[in-house]
Coordinates of C-alpha atoms in Angstrom, one line a residue:
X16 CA 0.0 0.0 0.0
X17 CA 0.9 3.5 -0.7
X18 CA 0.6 6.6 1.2
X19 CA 0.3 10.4 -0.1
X20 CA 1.1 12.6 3.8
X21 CA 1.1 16.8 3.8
X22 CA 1.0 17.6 7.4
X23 CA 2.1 20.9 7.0
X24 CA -0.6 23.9 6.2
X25 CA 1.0 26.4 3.2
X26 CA 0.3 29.8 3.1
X27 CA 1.7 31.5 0.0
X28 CA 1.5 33.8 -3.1
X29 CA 0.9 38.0 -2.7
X30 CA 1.0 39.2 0.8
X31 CA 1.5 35.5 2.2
X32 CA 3.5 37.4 4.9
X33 CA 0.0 39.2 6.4
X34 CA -0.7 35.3 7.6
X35 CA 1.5 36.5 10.7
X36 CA -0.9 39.3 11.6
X37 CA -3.4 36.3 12.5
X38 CA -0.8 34.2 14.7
X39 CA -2.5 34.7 18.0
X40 CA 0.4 33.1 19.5
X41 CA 2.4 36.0 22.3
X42 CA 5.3 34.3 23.1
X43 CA 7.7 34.0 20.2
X44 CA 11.0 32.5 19.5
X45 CA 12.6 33.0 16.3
X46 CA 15.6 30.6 15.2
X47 CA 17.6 32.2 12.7
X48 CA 21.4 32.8 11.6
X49 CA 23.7 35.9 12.3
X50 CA 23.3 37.6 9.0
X51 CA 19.8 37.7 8.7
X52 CA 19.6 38.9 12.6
X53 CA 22.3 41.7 11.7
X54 CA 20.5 42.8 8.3
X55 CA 17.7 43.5 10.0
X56 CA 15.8 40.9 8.3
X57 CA 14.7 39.3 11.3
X58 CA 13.1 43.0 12.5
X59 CA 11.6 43.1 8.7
X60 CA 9.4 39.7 9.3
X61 CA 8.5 40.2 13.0
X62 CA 7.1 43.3 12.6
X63 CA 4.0 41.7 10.7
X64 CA 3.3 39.7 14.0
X65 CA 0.2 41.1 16.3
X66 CA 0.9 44.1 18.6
X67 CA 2.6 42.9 22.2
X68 CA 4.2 40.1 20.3
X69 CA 7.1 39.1 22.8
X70 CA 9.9 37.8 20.7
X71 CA 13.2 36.4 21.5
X72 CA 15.8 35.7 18.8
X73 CA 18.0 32.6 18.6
X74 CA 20.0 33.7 15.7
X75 CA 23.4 30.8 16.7
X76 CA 22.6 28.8 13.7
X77 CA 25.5 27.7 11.2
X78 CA 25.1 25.9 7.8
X79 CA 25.8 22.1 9.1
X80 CA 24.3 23.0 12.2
X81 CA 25.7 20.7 14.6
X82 CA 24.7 18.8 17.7
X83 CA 26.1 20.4 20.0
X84 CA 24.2 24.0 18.5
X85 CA 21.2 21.8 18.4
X86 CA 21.5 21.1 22.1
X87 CA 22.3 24.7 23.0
X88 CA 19.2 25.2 21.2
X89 CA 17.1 23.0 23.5
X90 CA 18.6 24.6 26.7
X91 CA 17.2 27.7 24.9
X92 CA 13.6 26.8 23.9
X93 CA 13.1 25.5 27.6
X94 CA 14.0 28.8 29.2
X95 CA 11.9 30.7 26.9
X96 CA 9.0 28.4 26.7
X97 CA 7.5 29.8 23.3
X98 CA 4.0 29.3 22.4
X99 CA 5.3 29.9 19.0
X100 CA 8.4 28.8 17.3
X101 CA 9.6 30.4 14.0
X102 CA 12.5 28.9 11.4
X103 CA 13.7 31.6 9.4
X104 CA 16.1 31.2 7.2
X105 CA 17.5 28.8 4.9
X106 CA 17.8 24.8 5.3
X107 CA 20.1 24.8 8.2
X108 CA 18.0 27.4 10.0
X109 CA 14.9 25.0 9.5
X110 CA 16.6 22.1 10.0
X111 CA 18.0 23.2 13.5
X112 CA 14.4 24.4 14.2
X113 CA 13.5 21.0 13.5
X114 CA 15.9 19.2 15.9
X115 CA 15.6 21.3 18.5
X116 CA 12.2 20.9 19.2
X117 CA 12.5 17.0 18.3
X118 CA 14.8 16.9 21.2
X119 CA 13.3 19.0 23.1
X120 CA 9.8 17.1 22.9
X121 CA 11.7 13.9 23.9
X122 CA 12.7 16.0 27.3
X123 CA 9.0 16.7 27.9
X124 CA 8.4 20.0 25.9
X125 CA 4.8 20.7 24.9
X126 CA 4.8 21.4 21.4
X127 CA 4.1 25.0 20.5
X128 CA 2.9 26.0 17.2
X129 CA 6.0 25.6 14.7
X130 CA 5.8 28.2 11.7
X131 CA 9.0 27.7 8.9
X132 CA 9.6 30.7 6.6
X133 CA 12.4 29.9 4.1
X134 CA 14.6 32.3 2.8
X135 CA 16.3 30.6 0.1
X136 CA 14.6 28.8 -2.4
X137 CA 16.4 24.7 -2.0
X138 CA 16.1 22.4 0.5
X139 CA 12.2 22.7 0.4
X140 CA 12.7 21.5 4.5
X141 CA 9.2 23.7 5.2
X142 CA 7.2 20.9 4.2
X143 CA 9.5 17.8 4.9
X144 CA 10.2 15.4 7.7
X145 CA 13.7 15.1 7.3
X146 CA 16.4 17.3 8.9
X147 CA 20.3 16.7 8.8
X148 CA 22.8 17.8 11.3
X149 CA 25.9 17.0 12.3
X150 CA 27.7 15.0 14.6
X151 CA 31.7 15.2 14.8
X152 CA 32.0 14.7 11.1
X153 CA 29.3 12.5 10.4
X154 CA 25.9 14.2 9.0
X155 CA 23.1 12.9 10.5
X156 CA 19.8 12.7 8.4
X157 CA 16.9 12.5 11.4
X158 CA 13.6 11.4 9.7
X159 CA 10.2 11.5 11.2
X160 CA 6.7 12.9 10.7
X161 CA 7.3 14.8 14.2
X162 CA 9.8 17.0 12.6
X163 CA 7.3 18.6 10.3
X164 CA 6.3 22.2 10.4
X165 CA 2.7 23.3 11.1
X166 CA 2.9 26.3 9.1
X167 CA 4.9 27.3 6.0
X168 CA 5.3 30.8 4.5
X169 CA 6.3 31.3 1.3
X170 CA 7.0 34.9 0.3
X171 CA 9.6 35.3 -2.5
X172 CA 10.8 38.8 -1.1
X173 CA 12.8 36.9 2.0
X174 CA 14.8 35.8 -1.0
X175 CA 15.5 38.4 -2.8
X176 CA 19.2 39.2 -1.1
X177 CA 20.5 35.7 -1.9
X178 CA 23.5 36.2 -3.8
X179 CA 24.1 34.3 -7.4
X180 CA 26.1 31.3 -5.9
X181 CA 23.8 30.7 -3.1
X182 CA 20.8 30.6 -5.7
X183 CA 22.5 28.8 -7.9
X184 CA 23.2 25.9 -5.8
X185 CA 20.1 26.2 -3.2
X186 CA 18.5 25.8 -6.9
X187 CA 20.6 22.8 -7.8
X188 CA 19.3 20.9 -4.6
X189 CA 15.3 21.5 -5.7
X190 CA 16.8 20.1 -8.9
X191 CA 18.2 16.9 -7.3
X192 CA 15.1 16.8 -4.6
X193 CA 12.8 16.1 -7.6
X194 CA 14.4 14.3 -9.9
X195 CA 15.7 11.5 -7.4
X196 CA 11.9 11.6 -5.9
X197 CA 10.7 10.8 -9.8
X198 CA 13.0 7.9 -10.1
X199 CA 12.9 6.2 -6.4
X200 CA 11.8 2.7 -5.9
X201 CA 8.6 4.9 -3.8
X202 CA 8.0 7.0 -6.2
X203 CA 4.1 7.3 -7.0
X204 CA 1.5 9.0 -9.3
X205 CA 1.3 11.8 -7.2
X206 CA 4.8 12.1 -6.0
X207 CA 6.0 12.0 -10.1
X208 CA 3.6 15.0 -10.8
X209 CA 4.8 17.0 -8.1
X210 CA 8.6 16.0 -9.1
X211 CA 8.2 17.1 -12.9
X212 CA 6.2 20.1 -12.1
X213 CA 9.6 21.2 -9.9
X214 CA 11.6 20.6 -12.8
X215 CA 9.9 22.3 -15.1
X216 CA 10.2 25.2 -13.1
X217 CA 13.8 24.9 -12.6
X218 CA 15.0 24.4 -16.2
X219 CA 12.8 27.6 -16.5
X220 CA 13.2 29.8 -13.4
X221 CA 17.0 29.1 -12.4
X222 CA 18.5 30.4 -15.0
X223 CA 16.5 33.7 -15.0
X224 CA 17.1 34.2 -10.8
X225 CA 20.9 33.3 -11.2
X226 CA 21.5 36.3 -13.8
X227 CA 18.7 38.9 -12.1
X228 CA 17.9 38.4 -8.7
X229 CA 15.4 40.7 -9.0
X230 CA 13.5 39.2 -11.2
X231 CA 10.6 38.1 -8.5
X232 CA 8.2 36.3 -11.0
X233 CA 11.1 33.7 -11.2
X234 CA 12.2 33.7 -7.5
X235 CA 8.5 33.1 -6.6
X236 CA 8.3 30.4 -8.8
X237 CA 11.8 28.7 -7.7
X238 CA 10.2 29.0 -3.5
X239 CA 7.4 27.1 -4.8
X240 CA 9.0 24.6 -6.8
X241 CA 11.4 23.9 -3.6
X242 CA 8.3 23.7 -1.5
X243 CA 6.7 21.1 -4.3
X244 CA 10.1 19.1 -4.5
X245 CA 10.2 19.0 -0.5
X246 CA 6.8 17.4 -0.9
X247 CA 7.9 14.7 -3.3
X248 CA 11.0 13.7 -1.5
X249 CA 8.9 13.5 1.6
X250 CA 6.8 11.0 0.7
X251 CA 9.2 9.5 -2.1
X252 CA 12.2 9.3 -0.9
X253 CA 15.6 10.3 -2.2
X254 CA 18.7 8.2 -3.5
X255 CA 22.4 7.9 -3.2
X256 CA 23.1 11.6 -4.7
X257 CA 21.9 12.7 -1.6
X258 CA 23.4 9.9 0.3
X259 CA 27.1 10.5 -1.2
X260 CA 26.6 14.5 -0.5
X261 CA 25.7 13.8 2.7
X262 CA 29.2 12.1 3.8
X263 CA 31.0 14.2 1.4
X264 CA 29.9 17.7 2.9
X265 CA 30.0 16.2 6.5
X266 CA 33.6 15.4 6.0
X267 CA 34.8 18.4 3.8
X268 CA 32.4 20.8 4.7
X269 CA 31.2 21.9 1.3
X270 CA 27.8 23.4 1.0
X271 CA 25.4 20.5 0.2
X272 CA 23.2 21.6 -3.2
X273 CA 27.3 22.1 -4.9
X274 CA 27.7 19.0 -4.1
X275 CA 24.4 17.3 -5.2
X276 CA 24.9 19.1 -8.4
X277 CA 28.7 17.7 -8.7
X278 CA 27.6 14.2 -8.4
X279 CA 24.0 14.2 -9.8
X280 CA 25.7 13.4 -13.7
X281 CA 28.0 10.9 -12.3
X282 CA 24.7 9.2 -10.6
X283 CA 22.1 9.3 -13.4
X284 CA 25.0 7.9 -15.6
X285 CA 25.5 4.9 -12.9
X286 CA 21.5 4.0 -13.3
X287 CA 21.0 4.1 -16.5
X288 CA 23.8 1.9 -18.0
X289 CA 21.7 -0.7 -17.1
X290 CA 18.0 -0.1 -19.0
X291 CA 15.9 -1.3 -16.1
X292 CA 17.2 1.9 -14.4
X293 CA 17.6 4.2 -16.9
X294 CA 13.5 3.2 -17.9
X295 CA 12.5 6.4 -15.3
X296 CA 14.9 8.9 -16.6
X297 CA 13.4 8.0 -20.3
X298 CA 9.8 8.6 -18.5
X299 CA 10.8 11.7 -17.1
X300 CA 12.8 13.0 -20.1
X301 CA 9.0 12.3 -22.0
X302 CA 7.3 13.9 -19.2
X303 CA 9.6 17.1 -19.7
X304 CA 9.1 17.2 -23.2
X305 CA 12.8 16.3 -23.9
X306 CA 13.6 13.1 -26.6
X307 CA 15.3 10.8 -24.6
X308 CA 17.0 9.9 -21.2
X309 CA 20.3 11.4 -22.7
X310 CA 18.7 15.0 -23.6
X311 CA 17.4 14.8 -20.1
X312 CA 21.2 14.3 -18.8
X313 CA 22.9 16.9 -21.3
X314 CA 20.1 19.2 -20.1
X315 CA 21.3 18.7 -15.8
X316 CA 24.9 19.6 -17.4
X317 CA 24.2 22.6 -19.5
X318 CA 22.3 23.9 -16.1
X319 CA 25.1 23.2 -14.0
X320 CA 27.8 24.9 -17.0
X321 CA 25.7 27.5 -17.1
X322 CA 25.7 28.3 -13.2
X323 CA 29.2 28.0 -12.9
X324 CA 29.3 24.9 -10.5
X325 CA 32.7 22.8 -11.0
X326 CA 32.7 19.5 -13.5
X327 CA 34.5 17.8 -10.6
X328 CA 35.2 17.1 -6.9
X329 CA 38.6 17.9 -7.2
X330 CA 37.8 21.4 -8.8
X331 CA 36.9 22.6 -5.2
X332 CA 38.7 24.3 -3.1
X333 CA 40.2 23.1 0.3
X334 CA 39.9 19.1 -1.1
X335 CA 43.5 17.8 -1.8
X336 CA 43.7 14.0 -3.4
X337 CA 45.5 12.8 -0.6
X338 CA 43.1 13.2 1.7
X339 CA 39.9 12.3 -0.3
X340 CA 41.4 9.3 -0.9
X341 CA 42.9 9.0 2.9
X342 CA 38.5 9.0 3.7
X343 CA 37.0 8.0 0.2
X344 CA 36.0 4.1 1.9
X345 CA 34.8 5.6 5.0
X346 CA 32.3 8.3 3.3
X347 CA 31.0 5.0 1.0
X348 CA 30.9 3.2 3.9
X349 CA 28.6 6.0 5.6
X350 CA 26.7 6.6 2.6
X351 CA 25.6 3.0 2.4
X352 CA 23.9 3.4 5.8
X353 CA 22.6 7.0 5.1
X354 CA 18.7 6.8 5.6
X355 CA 18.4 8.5 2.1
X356 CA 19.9 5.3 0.1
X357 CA 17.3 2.5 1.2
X358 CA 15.1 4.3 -2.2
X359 CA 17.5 4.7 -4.1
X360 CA 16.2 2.9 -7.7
X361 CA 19.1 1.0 -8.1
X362 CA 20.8 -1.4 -5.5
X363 CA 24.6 -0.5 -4.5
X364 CA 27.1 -2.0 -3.1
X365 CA 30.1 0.0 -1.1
X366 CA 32.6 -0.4 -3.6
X367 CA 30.1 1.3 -6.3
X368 CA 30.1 4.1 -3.8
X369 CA 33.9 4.2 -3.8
X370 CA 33.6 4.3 -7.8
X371 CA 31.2 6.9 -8.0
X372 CA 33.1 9.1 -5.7
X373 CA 36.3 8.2 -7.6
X374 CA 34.4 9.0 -10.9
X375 CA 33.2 12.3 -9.4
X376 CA 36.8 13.1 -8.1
X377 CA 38.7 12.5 -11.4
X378 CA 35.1 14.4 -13.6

């Protein structure tokens, strides 16, 4: 049996940020990052919450948030003892959000109302159970219905200060989100529909964001497509793109959608050299109105070329050979048992972990 699950209530489209005014919550805690506390961001959304609104800031989040911040976190939410909890920001911020009151429920916290309000357009984590943090170097990918948001506000103006590189590889991550939710061994009617509607929006919309960031049709296009993609992977799944991204960024500290857009080529080539694999990529290349599996793959390429993400591991900075070779069994080894692999479409074995990553390395 299959299952379709949206817990989380979306409010969205022109003047989605006027939903605050009805928040009759009083006691507020907003998780957040430094920049968007010191931009004055943070002052920009609160100041749509109802008169007497007490708010308190936790603004300690870092992209890869760790454990340890998560816990600090927890300390946090049980001295303030919100009614209402809001995740601004971008995935870490929400993904934080997430953990901390995960742990903080299992500590005897009464959930309050949890509101996330992304500000970059990627990880879709509004609408997803799944959050990722760090331990040591080891990312962590929690996954449970518990971790979803209430509430999700989309308004494409939070967005609008992302710098090119940040859209360009928050983008890339919808991009993965939806296609590895179209091909995974989960994937349904409805979870396809939502997958190719992302895509088409990001072949589209990424281009036109990355060049003009004020160009808000796009960038309210691109929040919803995340949003959509989050909902696919949610109830679809996700593959080993994700899963090799995830020990890759935990151990080199690379930001997550660069990576996912590194390796997504090197992965789609892996599944579909053999044709019972490469059977959803030819659906989906149909779907998008593209001739074949290998238009679809030339098409991820020319996106990524035309964003200016590297061809190849070894491209990035602060990565020497030496020392992705020194880890390159114990990252395969950790993305085997990464909760994301389980759907992937194709079954893998460590060493084809080790090859892929050796692929990616050498482009």
């Amino acid at each position: 049996m299959n299952e379709f699950y949206l817990k989380t209530k979306l409010f969205f489209g022109a003047r989605a940020v006027e939903h605050l005014q009805s928040l009759s919550r009083s006691n507020v805690l907003v998780i957040t990052d430094g920049f968007l506390q010191e931009s004055g961001m943070v002052e920009k959304m609160t100041q749509h919450l109802p008169v007497g609104s007490q708010v308190h800031v936790y603004s300690n989040v870092k992209p890869d948030p760790s454990q340890e911040l998560v816990d600090a976190g927890v300390r946090m939410i049980f001295d303030v003892r919100p009614d209402l909890v809001i995740a601004f920001g971008g995935g870490s911020c929400i993904d934080a959000s997430k953990a901390i009151l995960y742990f903080a429920a299992e500590q005897g916290l009464e959930r309050p109302y949890f509101l996330a309000i992304p500000t970059t357009a990627g990880t879709g984590s509004e609408v997803t159970n799944f959050a990722v943090i760090t331990r040591g170097s080891t990312k962590v990918a929690l996954i449970d219905d518990a971790l979803m948001p209430d509430g999700a506000l989309l308004d494409a103006g939070f967005t609008r200060s992302v710098p090119p590189k940040i859209t360009a590889d928050t983008g890339l991550d919808v991009l993965t989100h939806a296609l590895e939710a179209y091909v995974s061994n989960a994937a349904t009617t409805f979870t396809d529909a939502m997958a190719t509607k992302a895509l088409r929006i990001v072949f589209e919309d990424l281009p036109v964001v990355f060049r003009d960031g004020d160009a808000m049709r796009a960038r309210g296009r691109m929040t919803e497509a995340s949003c959509v993609a989050g909902i696919a992977f949610t109830n679809a799944g996700l593959g080993i793109n994700h899963s090799l991204a995830h020990a890759l960024g935990g151990r080199f500290h690379v930001a997550h959608g660069r990576l996912n857009a590194i390796l997504l080529p090197y992965v789609m080539r892996f599944h579909m050299a053999e044709t019972k694999y490469r059977e959803p990529y030819e659906r989906l290349a149909g779907e998008l109105g593209m001739a074949d599996a290998d238009e679809l793959l030339r098409r991820v390429l020319d996106l990524r070329r035309a964003l200016g993400v590297e061809g190849s591991i070894s491209e990035l900075d602060g990565i020497d050979a030496a020392s992705f070779e020194a880890h390159v069994g114990e990252m395969a080894e950790a993305a085997a048992n990464d909760r994301c692999t389980p759907t992937n479409p194709r079954p893998v074995s460590k060493q084809d972990l080790v090859n892929l990553y050796r692929d990616a390395w050498r482009g």
